[in-house]
Structure formats: structure tokens, C-alpha cells
Short mmCIF file of C-alpha atoms in Angstrom, two decimals:
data_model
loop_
_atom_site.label_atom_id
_atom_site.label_comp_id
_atom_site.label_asym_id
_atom_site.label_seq_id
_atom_site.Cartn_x
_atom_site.Cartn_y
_atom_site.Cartn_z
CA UNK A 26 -23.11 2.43 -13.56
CA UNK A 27 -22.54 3.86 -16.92
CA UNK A 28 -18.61 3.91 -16.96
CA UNK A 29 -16.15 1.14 -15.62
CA UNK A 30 -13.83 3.86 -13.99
CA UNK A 31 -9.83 2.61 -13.45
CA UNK A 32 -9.26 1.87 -9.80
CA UNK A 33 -5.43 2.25 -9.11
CA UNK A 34 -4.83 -0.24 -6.22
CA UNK A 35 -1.38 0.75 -3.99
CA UNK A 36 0.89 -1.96 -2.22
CA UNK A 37 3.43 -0.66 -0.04
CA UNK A 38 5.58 -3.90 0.31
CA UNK A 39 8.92 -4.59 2.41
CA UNK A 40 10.15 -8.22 2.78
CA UNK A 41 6.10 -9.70 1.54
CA UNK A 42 7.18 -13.16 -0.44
CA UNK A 43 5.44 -15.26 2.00
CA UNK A 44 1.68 -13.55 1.50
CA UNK A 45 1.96 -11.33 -1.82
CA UNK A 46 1.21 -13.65 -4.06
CA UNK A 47 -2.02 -15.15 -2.37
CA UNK A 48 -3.25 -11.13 -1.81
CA UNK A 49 -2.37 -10.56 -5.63
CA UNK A 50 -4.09 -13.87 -7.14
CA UNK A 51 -7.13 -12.68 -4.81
CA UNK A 52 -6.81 -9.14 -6.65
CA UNK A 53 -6.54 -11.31 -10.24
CA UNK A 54 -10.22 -12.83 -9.39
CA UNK A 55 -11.85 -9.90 -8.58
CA UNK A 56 -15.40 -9.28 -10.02
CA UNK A 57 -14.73 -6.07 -11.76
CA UNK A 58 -11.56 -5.85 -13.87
CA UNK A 59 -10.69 -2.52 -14.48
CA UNK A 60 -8.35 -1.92 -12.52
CA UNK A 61 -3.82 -1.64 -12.06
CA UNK A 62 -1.73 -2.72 -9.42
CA UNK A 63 1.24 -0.80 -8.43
CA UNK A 64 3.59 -2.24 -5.85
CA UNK A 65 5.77 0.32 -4.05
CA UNK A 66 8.53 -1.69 -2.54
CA UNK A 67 10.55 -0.43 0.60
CA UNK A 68 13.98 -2.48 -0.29
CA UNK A 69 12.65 -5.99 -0.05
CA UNK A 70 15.73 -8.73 -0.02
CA UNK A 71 13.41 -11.79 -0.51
CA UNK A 72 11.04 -12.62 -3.73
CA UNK A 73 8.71 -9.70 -3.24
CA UNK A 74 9.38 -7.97 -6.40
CA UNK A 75 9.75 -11.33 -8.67
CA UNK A 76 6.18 -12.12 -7.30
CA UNK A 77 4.33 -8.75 -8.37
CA UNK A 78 6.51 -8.76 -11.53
CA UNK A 79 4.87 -12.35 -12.27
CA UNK A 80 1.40 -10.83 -11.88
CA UNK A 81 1.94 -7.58 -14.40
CA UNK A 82 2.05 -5.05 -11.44
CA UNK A 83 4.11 -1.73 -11.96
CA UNK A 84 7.00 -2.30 -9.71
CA UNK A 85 8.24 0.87 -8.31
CA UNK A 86 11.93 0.47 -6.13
CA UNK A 87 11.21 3.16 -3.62
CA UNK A 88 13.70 2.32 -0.87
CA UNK A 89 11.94 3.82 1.65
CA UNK A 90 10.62 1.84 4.85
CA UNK A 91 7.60 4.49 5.39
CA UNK A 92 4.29 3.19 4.39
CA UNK A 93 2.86 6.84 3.93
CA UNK A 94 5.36 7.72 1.53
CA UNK A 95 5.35 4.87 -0.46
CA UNK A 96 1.62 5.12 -0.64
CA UNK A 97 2.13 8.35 -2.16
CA UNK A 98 4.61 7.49 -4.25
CA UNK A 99 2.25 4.85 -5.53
CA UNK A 100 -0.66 7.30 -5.92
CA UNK A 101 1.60 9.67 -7.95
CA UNK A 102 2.65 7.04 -10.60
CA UNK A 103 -1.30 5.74 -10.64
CA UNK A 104 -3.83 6.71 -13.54
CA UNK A 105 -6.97 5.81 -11.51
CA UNK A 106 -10.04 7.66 -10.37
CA UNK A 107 -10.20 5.92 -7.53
CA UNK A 108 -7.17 4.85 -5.23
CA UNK A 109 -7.22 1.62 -3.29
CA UNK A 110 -4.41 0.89 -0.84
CA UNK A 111 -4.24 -2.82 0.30
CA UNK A 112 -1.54 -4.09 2.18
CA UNK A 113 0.52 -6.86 1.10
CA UNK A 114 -1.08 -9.67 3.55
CA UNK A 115 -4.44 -9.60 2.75
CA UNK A 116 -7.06 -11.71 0.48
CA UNK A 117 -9.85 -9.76 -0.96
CA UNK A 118 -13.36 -10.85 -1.01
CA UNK A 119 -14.03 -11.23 -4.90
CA UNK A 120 -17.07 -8.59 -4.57
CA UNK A 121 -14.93 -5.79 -3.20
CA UNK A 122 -14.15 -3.78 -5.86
CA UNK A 123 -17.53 -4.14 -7.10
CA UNK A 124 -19.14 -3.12 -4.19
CA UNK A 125 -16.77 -0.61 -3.83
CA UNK A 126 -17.22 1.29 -6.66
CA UNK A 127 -20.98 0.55 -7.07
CA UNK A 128 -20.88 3.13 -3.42
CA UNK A 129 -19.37 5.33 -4.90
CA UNK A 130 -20.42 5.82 -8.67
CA UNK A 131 -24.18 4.76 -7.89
CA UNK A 132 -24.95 6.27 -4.07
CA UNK A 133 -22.38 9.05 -4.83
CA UNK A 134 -20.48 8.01 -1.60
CA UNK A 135 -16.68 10.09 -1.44
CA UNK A 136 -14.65 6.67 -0.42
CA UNK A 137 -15.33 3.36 1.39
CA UNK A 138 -14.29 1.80 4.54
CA UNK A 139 -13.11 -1.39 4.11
CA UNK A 140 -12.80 -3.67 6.91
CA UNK A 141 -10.37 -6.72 7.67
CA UNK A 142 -11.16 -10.34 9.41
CA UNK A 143 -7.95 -12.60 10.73
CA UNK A 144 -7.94 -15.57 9.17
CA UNK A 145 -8.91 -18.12 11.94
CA UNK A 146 -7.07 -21.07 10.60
CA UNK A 147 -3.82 -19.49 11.29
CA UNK A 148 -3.44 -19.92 15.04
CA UNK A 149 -5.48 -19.55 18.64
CA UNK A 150 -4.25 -15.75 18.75
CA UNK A 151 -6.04 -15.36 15.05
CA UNK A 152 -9.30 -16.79 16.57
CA UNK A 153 -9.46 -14.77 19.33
CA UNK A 154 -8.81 -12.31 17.40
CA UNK A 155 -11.28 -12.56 14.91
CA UNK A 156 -14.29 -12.69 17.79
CA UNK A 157 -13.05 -8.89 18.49
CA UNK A 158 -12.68 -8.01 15.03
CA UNK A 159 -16.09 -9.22 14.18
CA UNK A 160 -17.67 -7.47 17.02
CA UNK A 161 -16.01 -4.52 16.01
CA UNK A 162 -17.63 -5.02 12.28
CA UNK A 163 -21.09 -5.51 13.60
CA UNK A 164 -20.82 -1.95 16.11
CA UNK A 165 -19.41 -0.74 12.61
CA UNK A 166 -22.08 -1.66 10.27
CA UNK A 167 -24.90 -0.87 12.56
CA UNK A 168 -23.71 3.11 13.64
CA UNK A 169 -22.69 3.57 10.09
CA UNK A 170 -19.20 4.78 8.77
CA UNK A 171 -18.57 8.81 9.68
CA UNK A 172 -20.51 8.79 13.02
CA UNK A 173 -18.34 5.83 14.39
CA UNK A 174 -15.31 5.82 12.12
CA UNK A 175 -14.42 9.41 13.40
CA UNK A 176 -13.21 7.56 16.33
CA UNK A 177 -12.08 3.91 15.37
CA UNK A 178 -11.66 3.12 11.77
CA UNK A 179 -9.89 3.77 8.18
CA UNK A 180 -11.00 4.19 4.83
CA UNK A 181 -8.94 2.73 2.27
CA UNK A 182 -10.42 3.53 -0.87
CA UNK A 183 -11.44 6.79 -2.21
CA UNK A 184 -12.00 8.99 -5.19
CA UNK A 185 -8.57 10.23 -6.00
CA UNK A 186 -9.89 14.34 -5.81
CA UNK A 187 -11.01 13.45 -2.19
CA UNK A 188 -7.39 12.09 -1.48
CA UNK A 189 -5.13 15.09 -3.13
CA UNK A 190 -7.96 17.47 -1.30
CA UNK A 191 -5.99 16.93 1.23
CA UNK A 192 -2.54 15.88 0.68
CA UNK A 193 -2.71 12.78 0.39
CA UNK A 194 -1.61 10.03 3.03
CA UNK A 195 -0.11 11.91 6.13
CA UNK A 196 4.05 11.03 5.96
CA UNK A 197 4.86 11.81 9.60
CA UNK A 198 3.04 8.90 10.58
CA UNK A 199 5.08 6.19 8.61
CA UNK A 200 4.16 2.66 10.32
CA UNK A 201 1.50 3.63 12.96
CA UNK A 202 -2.05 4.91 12.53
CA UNK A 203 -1.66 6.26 8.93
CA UNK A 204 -5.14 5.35 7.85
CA UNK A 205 -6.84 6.78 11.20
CA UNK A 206 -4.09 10.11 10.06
CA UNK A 207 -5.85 10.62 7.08
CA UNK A 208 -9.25 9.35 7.50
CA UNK A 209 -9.45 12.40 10.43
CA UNK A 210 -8.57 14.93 7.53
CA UNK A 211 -10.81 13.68 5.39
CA UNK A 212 -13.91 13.99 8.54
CA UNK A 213 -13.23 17.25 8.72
CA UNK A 214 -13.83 17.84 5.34
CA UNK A 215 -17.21 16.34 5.33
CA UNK A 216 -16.55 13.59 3.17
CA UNK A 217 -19.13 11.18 2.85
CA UNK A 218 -18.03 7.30 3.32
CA UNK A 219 -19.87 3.78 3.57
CA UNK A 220 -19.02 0.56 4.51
CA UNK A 221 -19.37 -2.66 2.91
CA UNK A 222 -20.48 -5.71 3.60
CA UNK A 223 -17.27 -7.93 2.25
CA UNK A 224 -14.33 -8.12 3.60
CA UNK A 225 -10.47 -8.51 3.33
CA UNK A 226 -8.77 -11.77 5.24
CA UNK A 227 -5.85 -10.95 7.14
CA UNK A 228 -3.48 -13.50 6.35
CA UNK A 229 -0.98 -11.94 8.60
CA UNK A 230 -1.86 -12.84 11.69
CA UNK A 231 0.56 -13.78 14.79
CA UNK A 232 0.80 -17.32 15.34
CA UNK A 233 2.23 -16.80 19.43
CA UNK A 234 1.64 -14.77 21.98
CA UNK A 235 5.03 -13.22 21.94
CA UNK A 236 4.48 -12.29 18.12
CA UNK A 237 1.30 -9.98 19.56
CA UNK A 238 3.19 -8.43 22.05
CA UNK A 239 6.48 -7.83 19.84
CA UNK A 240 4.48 -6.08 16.77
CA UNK A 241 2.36 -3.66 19.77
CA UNK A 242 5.40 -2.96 21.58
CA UNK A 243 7.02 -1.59 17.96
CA UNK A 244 3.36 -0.07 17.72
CA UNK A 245 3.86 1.86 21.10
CA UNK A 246 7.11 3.15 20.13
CA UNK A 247 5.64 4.95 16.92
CA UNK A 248 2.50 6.09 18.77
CA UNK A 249 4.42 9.24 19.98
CA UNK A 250 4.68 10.35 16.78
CA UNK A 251 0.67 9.82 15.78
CA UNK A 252 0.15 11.63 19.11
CA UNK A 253 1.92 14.34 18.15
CA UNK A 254 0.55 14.40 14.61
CA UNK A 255 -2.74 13.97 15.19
CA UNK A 256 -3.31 15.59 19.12
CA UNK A 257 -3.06 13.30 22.50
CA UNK A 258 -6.93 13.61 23.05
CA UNK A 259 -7.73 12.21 19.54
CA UNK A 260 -5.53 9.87 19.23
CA UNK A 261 -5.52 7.87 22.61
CA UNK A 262 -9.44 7.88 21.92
CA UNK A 263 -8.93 6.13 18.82
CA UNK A 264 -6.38 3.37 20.58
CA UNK A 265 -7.69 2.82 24.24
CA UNK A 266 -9.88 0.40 25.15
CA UNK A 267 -12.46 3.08 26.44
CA UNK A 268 -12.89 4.10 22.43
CA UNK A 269 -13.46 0.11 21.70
CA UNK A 270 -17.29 0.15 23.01
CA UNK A 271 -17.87 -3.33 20.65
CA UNK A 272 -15.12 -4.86 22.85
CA UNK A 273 -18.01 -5.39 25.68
CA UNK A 274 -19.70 -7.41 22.68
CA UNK A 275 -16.58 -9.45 22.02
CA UNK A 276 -16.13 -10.99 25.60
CA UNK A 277 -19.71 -12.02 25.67
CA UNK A 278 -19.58 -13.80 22.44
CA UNK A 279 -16.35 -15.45 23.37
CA UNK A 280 -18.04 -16.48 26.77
CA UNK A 281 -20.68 -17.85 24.84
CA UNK A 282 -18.54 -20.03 21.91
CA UNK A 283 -15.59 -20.90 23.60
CA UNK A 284 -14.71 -20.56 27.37
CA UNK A 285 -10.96 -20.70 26.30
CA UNK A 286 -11.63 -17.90 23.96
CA UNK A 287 -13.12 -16.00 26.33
CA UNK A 288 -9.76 -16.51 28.27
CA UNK A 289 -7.59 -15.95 25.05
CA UNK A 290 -9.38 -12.58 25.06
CA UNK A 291 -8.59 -11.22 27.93
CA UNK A 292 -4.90 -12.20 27.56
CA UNK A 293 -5.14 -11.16 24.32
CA UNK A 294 -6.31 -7.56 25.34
CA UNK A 295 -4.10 -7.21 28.30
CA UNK A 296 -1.47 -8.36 26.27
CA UNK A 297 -1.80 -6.10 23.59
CA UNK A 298 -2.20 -2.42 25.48
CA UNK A 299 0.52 -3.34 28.03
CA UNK A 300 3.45 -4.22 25.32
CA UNK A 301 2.15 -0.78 23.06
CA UNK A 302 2.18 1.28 26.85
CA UNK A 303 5.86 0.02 27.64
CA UNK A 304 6.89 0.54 23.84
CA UNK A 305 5.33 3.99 24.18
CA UNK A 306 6.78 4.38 27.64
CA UNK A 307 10.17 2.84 25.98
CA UNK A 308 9.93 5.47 23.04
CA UNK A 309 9.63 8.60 25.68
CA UNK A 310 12.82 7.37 27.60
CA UNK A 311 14.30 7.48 24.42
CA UNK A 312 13.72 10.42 23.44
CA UNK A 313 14.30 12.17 26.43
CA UNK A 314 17.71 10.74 26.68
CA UNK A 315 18.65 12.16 23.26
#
């Protein structure tokens, strides 16, 4: 690699004091260096901003609870030739931006897709849930990134002239799918992406049950709008079980491990579809009423 080229890495924050710090330290012990962080805050009332001003990051007091936008807004006050949006409750692997940009500069690769694993030691739910993440990781890295990502998953970090190809993040879909919005843009296109074999921890995971089905049902009630944005047939494939073919993998590793992760599993699944189907459900009522 003959140039160290800036990578401008977005944080759309809202309310984050309890994991921004670890996810910036984590960004503060990265491998490769050249890089600048720019926080895009939604009206936080806690520490949030204190936190990223601690660490150097360019602060930017958006006021706007739409992760799209503020990802945008971040991009348009970024110098970087490559854009990396991280949200504010993950740790990143050391190697990532390495690896990232070695993809791209060296194997001439448009973006990366760059996966997430729960953190295990938070709670039962994060287990389980990390059995059907990693499943999902192994389906991933075998198919490769544009035959199977057309379908399932997001790439967060790209060249910025791939990004403002095509608009940049897509702002009807604030809270719900906005990395599957614009990583179908960008397949059109013919981008080329990879994926890497480090990871971010999600630090955010749901310590109850009730935590799961709370954040799916809010899910389901902004699916109608990625429905709408990005077509029914495309989008429920992306969301239903049916387009989750590594999930067949997950319940036979859980069987294997752990009988009561095998069992936390299938809760965990049911639990999951069924609170985003009566938010959905919940959101068409709605609507329909107005």
C-alpha cells in the first residue's frame, strides 16, 4: 500500500454514555492510525457528547433522531476517502481498519462488509445469539460478499465516490434496514465488496427476553417504511426466516454445545419474528386509522 489514505469513521449517537467510550478507546487502538472520528449526535441528554469530546472526535449537534441523516450529515463534514460508519455500541477488532483498507487499496475491492458478534458475557439472550450470528458469518464467508449479501447483509465501509454514486445513505429508512437500503443500491451498481475476517463485538446486546421482543416490535413498526422503500418482495426476503438459510446451521450447533441453547434458540427466533409481525401489524392499524 503506497499511501495511508484518511478513513472518516461516522457515529450516529442518541443517549450512548453507557458503551461510547469502550467503542471509541477500541477505535484509539486500532492498527492503522490514519484516520477521524466524527460523532453525529441526535440530542443526547446523558454524557454522550462529554465522552467523544474526551477522545478528540468532531462533535456535530444534529438534533435529529434519524440514523440515515445523521450519517450523512457526518459524511458531509468528513475529509476521508473512505467512510466507515460504526455504531455507538460496538468494539472493533484492532485489525479492522487494516484489513479494511488493505481490500480495498491492495485487491481494489469498492467497500467491505463488516460483520458483528454479541458479546456472550452479557447475558443467555447474547449467547444464543451469538451461535446464530456466527452461523450466519460462516454461510457469509464461505458464498462470498455480493452473491449472498444481495439478500442478507450490509456493508459499512466504502470508498467515499462509491457512497455519493449513489446518494449516499437512504433517509426514508431512518432506524430500520438502512444498511440493507443502501447496500441494494450499491448491488445494482456492480460494486465490488469483500468480507473480512475480524470482527466488531456488539456490546449492546439485550440482557431479557422482554428487551428482544421490545427492540423487534419497534423494528416491525418501521419495517413498513423499508417495505415501501425498498419493494415488499426484497425486503421480506432480506428479514424472514426463509432468507436466513445459515439459521438451519445455528440450531444444529446449539443442539450440539448446549441443549438449553438449542432451546434459547428457538425462543429466541420465535420471539423475535412474532414481536417485529405484531409491531408491523401494529404500524398498519396505525396507519390506516390516520
Amino acid at each position: 500500500m503506497k499511501n495511508n489514505p484518511l478513513i472518516s469513521i461516522i457515529i450516529p449517537t442518541l443517549n450512548s454514555e453507557k458503551t461510547l467510550e469502550q467503542c471509541l478507546k477500541s477505535i484509539k487502538n486500532q492498527s492503522y492510525q490514519n484516520y477521524e472520528i466524527i460523532i453525529v449526535d441526535g440530542g443526547s441528554e446523558d454524557k454522550t457528547i462529554g465522552i467523544a469530546e474526551k477522545f478528540n472526535a468532531k462533535v456535530i449537534n444534529a438534533n435529529i433522531k434519524n440514523m440515515s441523516k445523521q450519517t450523512n450529515i457526518g459524511i458531509s463534514n468528513s475529509d476521508g476517502l473512505y467512510i466507515y460508519r460504526v455504531d455507538s455500541d460496538v468494539i472493533l477488532n484492532p485489525k479492522i481498519l487494516e484489513k479494511s483498507i488493505e481490500k480495498c487499496e491492495n485487491e481494489g475491492y469498492d467497500g467491505v462488509c463488516i460483520n458483528w458478534i454479541p458479546d456472550e458475557s452479557i447475558s443467555f439472550w447474547a449467547k444464543v445469539r451469538k451461535i446464530e450470528k456466527e452461523s450466519y458469518v460462516k454461510h457469509l464467508n464461505y458464498v462470498g460478499a455480493i452473491k449472498y449479501d444481495k439478500n442478507v447483509a450490509g456493508a459499512t465501509f466504502l470508498r467515499r465516490d462509491v457512497i455519493d454514486s449513489v446518494g449516499g445513505f437512504e433517509e426514508n429508512v431512518p432506524t430500520f434496514g438502512e444498511d440493507f437500503a443502501l447496500f441494494n443500491k450499491l448491488a445494482k451498481s456492480k460494486f465490488h465488496f469483500a468480507v473480512i475476517d475480524v470482527y466488531e463485538l456488539h456490546i449492546g446486546e439485550p440482557k431479557t427476553l422482554m428487551e428482544v421482543v421490545r427492540k423487534n416490535f419497534r423494528y416491525g413498526r418501521a419495517a413498513k417504511t423499508f417495505l415501501k422503500d425498498q419493494g415488499t418482495k426484497k425486503g421480506a426476503k432480506q428479514y424472514s426466516p426463509a432468507g436466513r438459510i445459515h439459521l438451519t446451521d445455528a440450531f444444529k450447533n446449539a443442539f450440539k454445545n448446549d441443549k438449553r441453547l438449542f432451546l434459547g434458540l428457538a425462543i429466541y427466533i420465535f420471539a423475535l419474528y412474532a414481536s417485529a409481525s405484531i409491531g408491523f401489524i401494529y404500524s398498519v392499524i396505525r396507519r390506516s386509522q390516520n
